[in-house]
């Protein structure tokens, strides 16, 4: 697990960073009045899927209290794996690795900003957190680390067989987190 920060407004040293794979954290829409502490921390895990977008929209419309809640948007990108090389041939993939990592980082940061920018800055207190690693582990750790009161996450809509075979991040989190996990699902009418 890496403890390095990508780019941060206030860099955090490895020994200060409590989230092992936190790669970037940014306060996207801070409240003007910093004397008001949020009453709830609502974590929302986001990715580029339509299920994630539905969950985000549902949370904003039905759950979040704009004046008092802090929204923590989380996106987890996978770690980049280098191919295994056998024999005595040495191939340096460091440039390719770095290019892929930078592209993934930019995509993650852009995604978090896009979600945050859907909301009026004067009304919402939003933090964006980009993580790297296995989504189940990283979301679990970060939800606990920020003392979130709940987590909202989308569902991929996998069939029972695929869910049993591949596993589901949302299903894992439902069974392993100590806070409520809300998985909003669109109705058939909303899917049409």
CSV table of C-alpha atoms in Angstrom, one decimal:
chain,number,residue,atom,x,y,z
A,1,UNK,CA,0.0,0.0,0.0
A,2,UNK,CA,1.2,3.4,-0.9
A,3,UNK,CA,1.0,6.4,1.4
A,4,UNK,CA,2.1,9.0,-1.2
A,5,UNK,CA,-0.1,12.0,-2.0
A,6,UNK,CA,-0.7,12.8,-5.7
A,7,UNK,CA,-1.2,16.5,-5.6
A,8,UNK,CA,-2.6,18.1,-2.5
A,9,UNK,CA,-3.3,21.6,-1.5
A,10,UNK,CA,-1.6,20.9,1.9
A,11,UNK,CA,0.7,17.9,1.4
A,12,UNK,CA,0.4,15.3,4.1
A,13,UNK,CA,3.5,13.3,5.1
A,14,UNK,CA,3.4,9.5,5.1
A,15,UNK,CA,3.4,9.3,8.9
A,16,UNK,CA,0.5,11.8,9.2
A,17,UNK,CA,-1.6,10.1,6.5
A,18,UNK,CA,-4.0,7.7,8.2
A,19,UNK,CA,-5.5,6.5,5.0
A,20,UNK,CA,-2.9,4.2,3.3
A,21,UNK,CA,-4.0,4.7,-0.3
A,22,UNK,CA,-5.3,8.3,-0.1
A,23,UNK,CA,-3.8,9.9,-3.1
A,24,UNK,CA,-5.6,13.3,-3.1
A,25,UNK,CA,-8.1,15.1,-1.0
A,26,UNK,CA,-9.6,18.5,-1.8
A,27,UNK,CA,-12.2,20.7,-0.2
A,28,UNK,CA,-14.3,21.4,-3.3
A,29,UNK,CA,-17.1,23.6,-1.9
A,30,UNK,CA,-16.2,24.8,1.6
A,31,UNK,CA,-18.9,26.6,3.6
A,32,UNK,CA,-18.4,30.3,4.0
A,33,UNK,CA,-19.2,29.9,7.7
A,34,UNK,CA,-16.5,27.5,9.1
A,35,UNK,CA,-17.9,27.9,12.6
A,36,UNK,CA,-20.8,25.6,11.9
A,37,UNK,CA,-19.7,22.0,12.3
A,38,UNK,CA,-21.5,19.5,10.1
A,39,UNK,CA,-24.1,17.4,11.9
A,40,UNK,CA,-23.7,14.4,9.6
A,41,UNK,CA,-21.0,13.2,7.3
A,42,UNK,CA,-22.5,11.6,4.2
A,43,UNK,CA,-20.0,9.6,2.2
A,44,UNK,CA,-20.9,9.0,-1.5
A,45,UNK,CA,-18.8,6.6,-3.5
A,46,UNK,CA,-18.8,7.6,-7.2
A,47,UNK,CA,-17.5,6.3,-10.5
A,48,UNK,CA,-18.4,6.9,-14.1
A,49,UNK,CA,-21.4,4.5,-14.2
A,50,UNK,CA,-25.0,5.5,-14.6
A,51,UNK,CA,-25.7,3.6,-11.4
A,52,UNK,CA,-23.3,5.8,-9.5
A,53,UNK,CA,-24.9,8.9,-11.0
A,54,UNK,CA,-28.3,7.7,-10.0
A,55,UNK,CA,-27.1,7.1,-6.4
A,56,UNK,CA,-25.5,10.5,-6.2
A,57,UNK,CA,-28.7,12.3,-7.5
A,58,UNK,CA,-30.9,10.2,-5.2
A,59,UNK,CA,-28.7,11.1,-2.2
A,60,UNK,CA,-28.8,14.9,-3.0
A,61,UNK,CA,-32.6,14.9,-3.5
A,62,UNK,CA,-33.6,12.6,-0.7
A,63,UNK,CA,-31.0,12.4,2.0
A,64,UNK,CA,-28.5,15.3,2.2
A,65,UNK,CA,-29.3,18.3,4.3
A,66,UNK,CA,-27.4,21.0,2.4
A,67,UNK,CA,-27.0,23.5,5.3
A,68,UNK,CA,-25.7,21.0,7.9
A,69,UNK,CA,-24.3,17.9,6.2
A,70,UNK,CA,-20.8,17.4,4.9
A,71,UNK,CA,-20.6,15.4,1.7
A,72,UNK,CA,-17.5,13.3,1.1
A,73,UNK,CA,-17.3,12.1,-2.5
A,74,UNK,CA,-15.0,9.1,-2.9
A,75,UNK,CA,-13.6,7.6,-6.1
A,76,UNK,CA,-11.3,4.6,-6.0
A,77,UNK,CA,-9.1,3.9,-9.0
A,78,UNK,CA,-7.3,0.5,-9.4
A,79,UNK,CA,-3.6,0.2,-8.9
A,80,UNK,CA,-1.6,-0.2,-12.1
A,81,UNK,CA,0.0,-3.6,-12.5
A,82,UNK,CA,3.2,-4.1,-14.4
A,83,UNK,CA,3.3,-7.2,-16.6
A,84,UNK,CA,5.4,-10.1,-15.3
A,85,UNK,CA,8.6,-10.6,-17.4
A,86,UNK,CA,10.2,-14.1,-17.4
A,87,UNK,CA,13.7,-15.1,-18.2
A,88,UNK,CA,16.6,-12.8,-18.4
A,89,UNK,CA,15.0,-10.1,-20.6
A,90,UNK,CA,14.6,-6.8,-18.8
A,91,UNK,CA,12.0,-4.4,-20.0
A,92,UNK,CA,11.6,-1.0,-18.4
A,93,UNK,CA,7.9,-0.2,-18.2
A,94,UNK,CA,8.3,2.7,-15.8
A,95,UNK,CA,7.4,5.4,-18.4
A,96,UNK,CA,4.3,3.4,-19.5
A,97,UNK,CA,3.4,2.8,-15.8
A,98,UNK,CA,3.7,6.5,-15.0
A,99,UNK,CA,1.7,7.5,-18.0
A,100,UNK,CA,-1.2,5.2,-17.1
A,101,UNK,CA,-1.1,6.2,-13.5
A,102,UNK,CA,-1.2,9.9,-14.4
A,103,UNK,CA,-4.1,9.3,-16.8
A,104,UNK,CA,-6.0,7.4,-14.1
A,105,UNK,CA,-5.3,10.1,-11.6
A,106,UNK,CA,-6.5,12.8,-13.9
A,107,UNK,CA,-9.7,10.8,-14.7
A,108,UNK,CA,-10.4,10.3,-11.0
A,109,UNK,CA,-9.9,13.9,-10.0
A,110,UNK,CA,-12.0,15.1,-13.0
A,111,UNK,CA,-14.8,12.8,-12.0
A,112,UNK,CA,-14.8,14.0,-8.4
A,113,UNK,CA,-14.9,17.7,-9.6
A,114,UNK,CA,-17.6,16.9,-12.1
A,115,UNK,CA,-19.8,15.5,-9.4
A,116,UNK,CA,-19.0,18.3,-7.0
A,117,UNK,CA,-19.7,20.9,-9.6
A,118,UNK,CA,-23.2,19.6,-10.1
A,119,UNK,CA,-24.1,21.3,-6.8
A,120,UNK,CA,-24.2,25.0,-6.0
A,121,UNK,CA,-21.1,25.9,-4.1
A,122,UNK,CA,-22.8,28.3,-1.7
A,123,UNK,CA,-25.2,25.6,-0.4
A,124,UNK,CA,-23.1,22.5,0.0
A,125,UNK,CA,-20.0,21.5,2.0
A,126,UNK,CA,-18.2,19.0,-0.2
A,127,UNK,CA,-14.9,17.2,0.0
A,128,UNK,CA,-13.5,15.0,-2.8
A,129,UNK,CA,-11.3,12.1,-2.0
A,130,UNK,CA,-9.4,10.1,-4.7
A,131,UNK,CA,-8.2,6.7,-3.5
A,132,UNK,CA,-6.2,3.9,-5.2
A,133,UNK,CA,-6.5,0.2,-4.6
A,134,UNK,CA,-9.3,-2.3,-4.1
A,135,UNK,CA,-12.6,-0.4,-3.8
A,136,UNK,CA,-13.9,-2.6,-1.0
A,137,UNK,CA,-10.9,-2.1,1.2
A,138,UNK,CA,-10.4,1.6,0.4
A,139,UNK,CA,-14.0,2.7,0.9
A,140,UNK,CA,-14.3,0.7,4.1
A,141,UNK,CA,-11.1,2.3,5.5
A,142,UNK,CA,-12.0,5.8,4.5
A,143,UNK,CA,-15.6,5.6,5.7
A,144,UNK,CA,-14.3,4.6,9.1
A,145,UNK,CA,-11.4,7.2,9.0
A,146,UNK,CA,-13.8,10.2,8.3
A,147,UNK,CA,-16.3,8.9,10.8
A,148,UNK,CA,-19.0,8.9,8.2
A,149,UNK,CA,-22.6,8.5,9.4
A,150,UNK,CA,-23.6,6.7,6.3
A,151,UNK,CA,-22.4,5.6,2.8
A,152,UNK,CA,-24.4,5.9,-0.4
A,153,UNK,CA,-23.2,3.7,-3.3
A,154,UNK,CA,-24.6,2.7,-6.6
A,155,UNK,CA,-25.4,-0.8,-7.7
A,156,UNK,CA,-24.0,-2.3,-10.9
A,157,UNK,CA,-27.2,-4.2,-11.4
A,158,UNK,CA,-25.4,-7.6,-11.7
A,159,UNK,CA,-27.4,-10.7,-12.0
A,160,UNK,CA,-27.4,-13.1,-9.1
A,161,UNK,CA,-24.9,-15.4,-10.8
A,162,UNK,CA,-22.5,-12.6,-11.7
A,163,UNK,CA,-22.8,-11.1,-8.3
A,164,UNK,CA,-22.0,-14.5,-6.7
A,165,UNK,CA,-19.1,-15.1,-9.0
A,166,UNK,CA,-17.6,-11.7,-9.3
A,167,UNK,CA,-18.6,-10.2,-6.0
A,168,UNK,CA,-20.2,-6.8,-5.5
A,169,UNK,CA,-18.5,-3.8,-3.9
A,170,UNK,CA,-21.9,-2.6,-2.6
A,171,UNK,CA,-22.8,-6.0,-1.2
A,172,UNK,CA,-19.4,-6.3,0.5
A,173,UNK,CA,-19.8,-2.9,2.1
A,174,UNK,CA,-23.3,-3.7,3.3
A,175,UNK,CA,-22.0,-6.7,5.2
A,176,UNK,CA,-18.8,-5.2,6.5
A,177,UNK,CA,-19.3,-1.5,7.4
A,178,UNK,CA,-20.6,-0.5,10.8
A,179,UNK,CA,-22.6,2.4,9.4
A,180,UNK,CA,-25.8,2.3,7.2
A,181,UNK,CA,-25.1,1.6,3.5
A,182,UNK,CA,-27.7,2.9,1.2
A,183,UNK,CA,-27.9,1.4,-2.3
A,184,UNK,CA,-30.5,3.4,-4.3
A,185,UNK,CA,-31.9,1.5,-7.3
A,186,UNK,CA,-33.8,3.1,-10.1
A,187,UNK,CA,-37.4,1.9,-10.7
A,188,UNK,CA,-38.2,0.4,-14.1
A,189,UNK,CA,-39.8,3.7,-15.1
A,190,UNK,CA,-36.6,5.6,-14.1
A,191,UNK,CA,-34.5,3.2,-16.1
A,192,UNK,CA,-36.5,3.7,-19.3
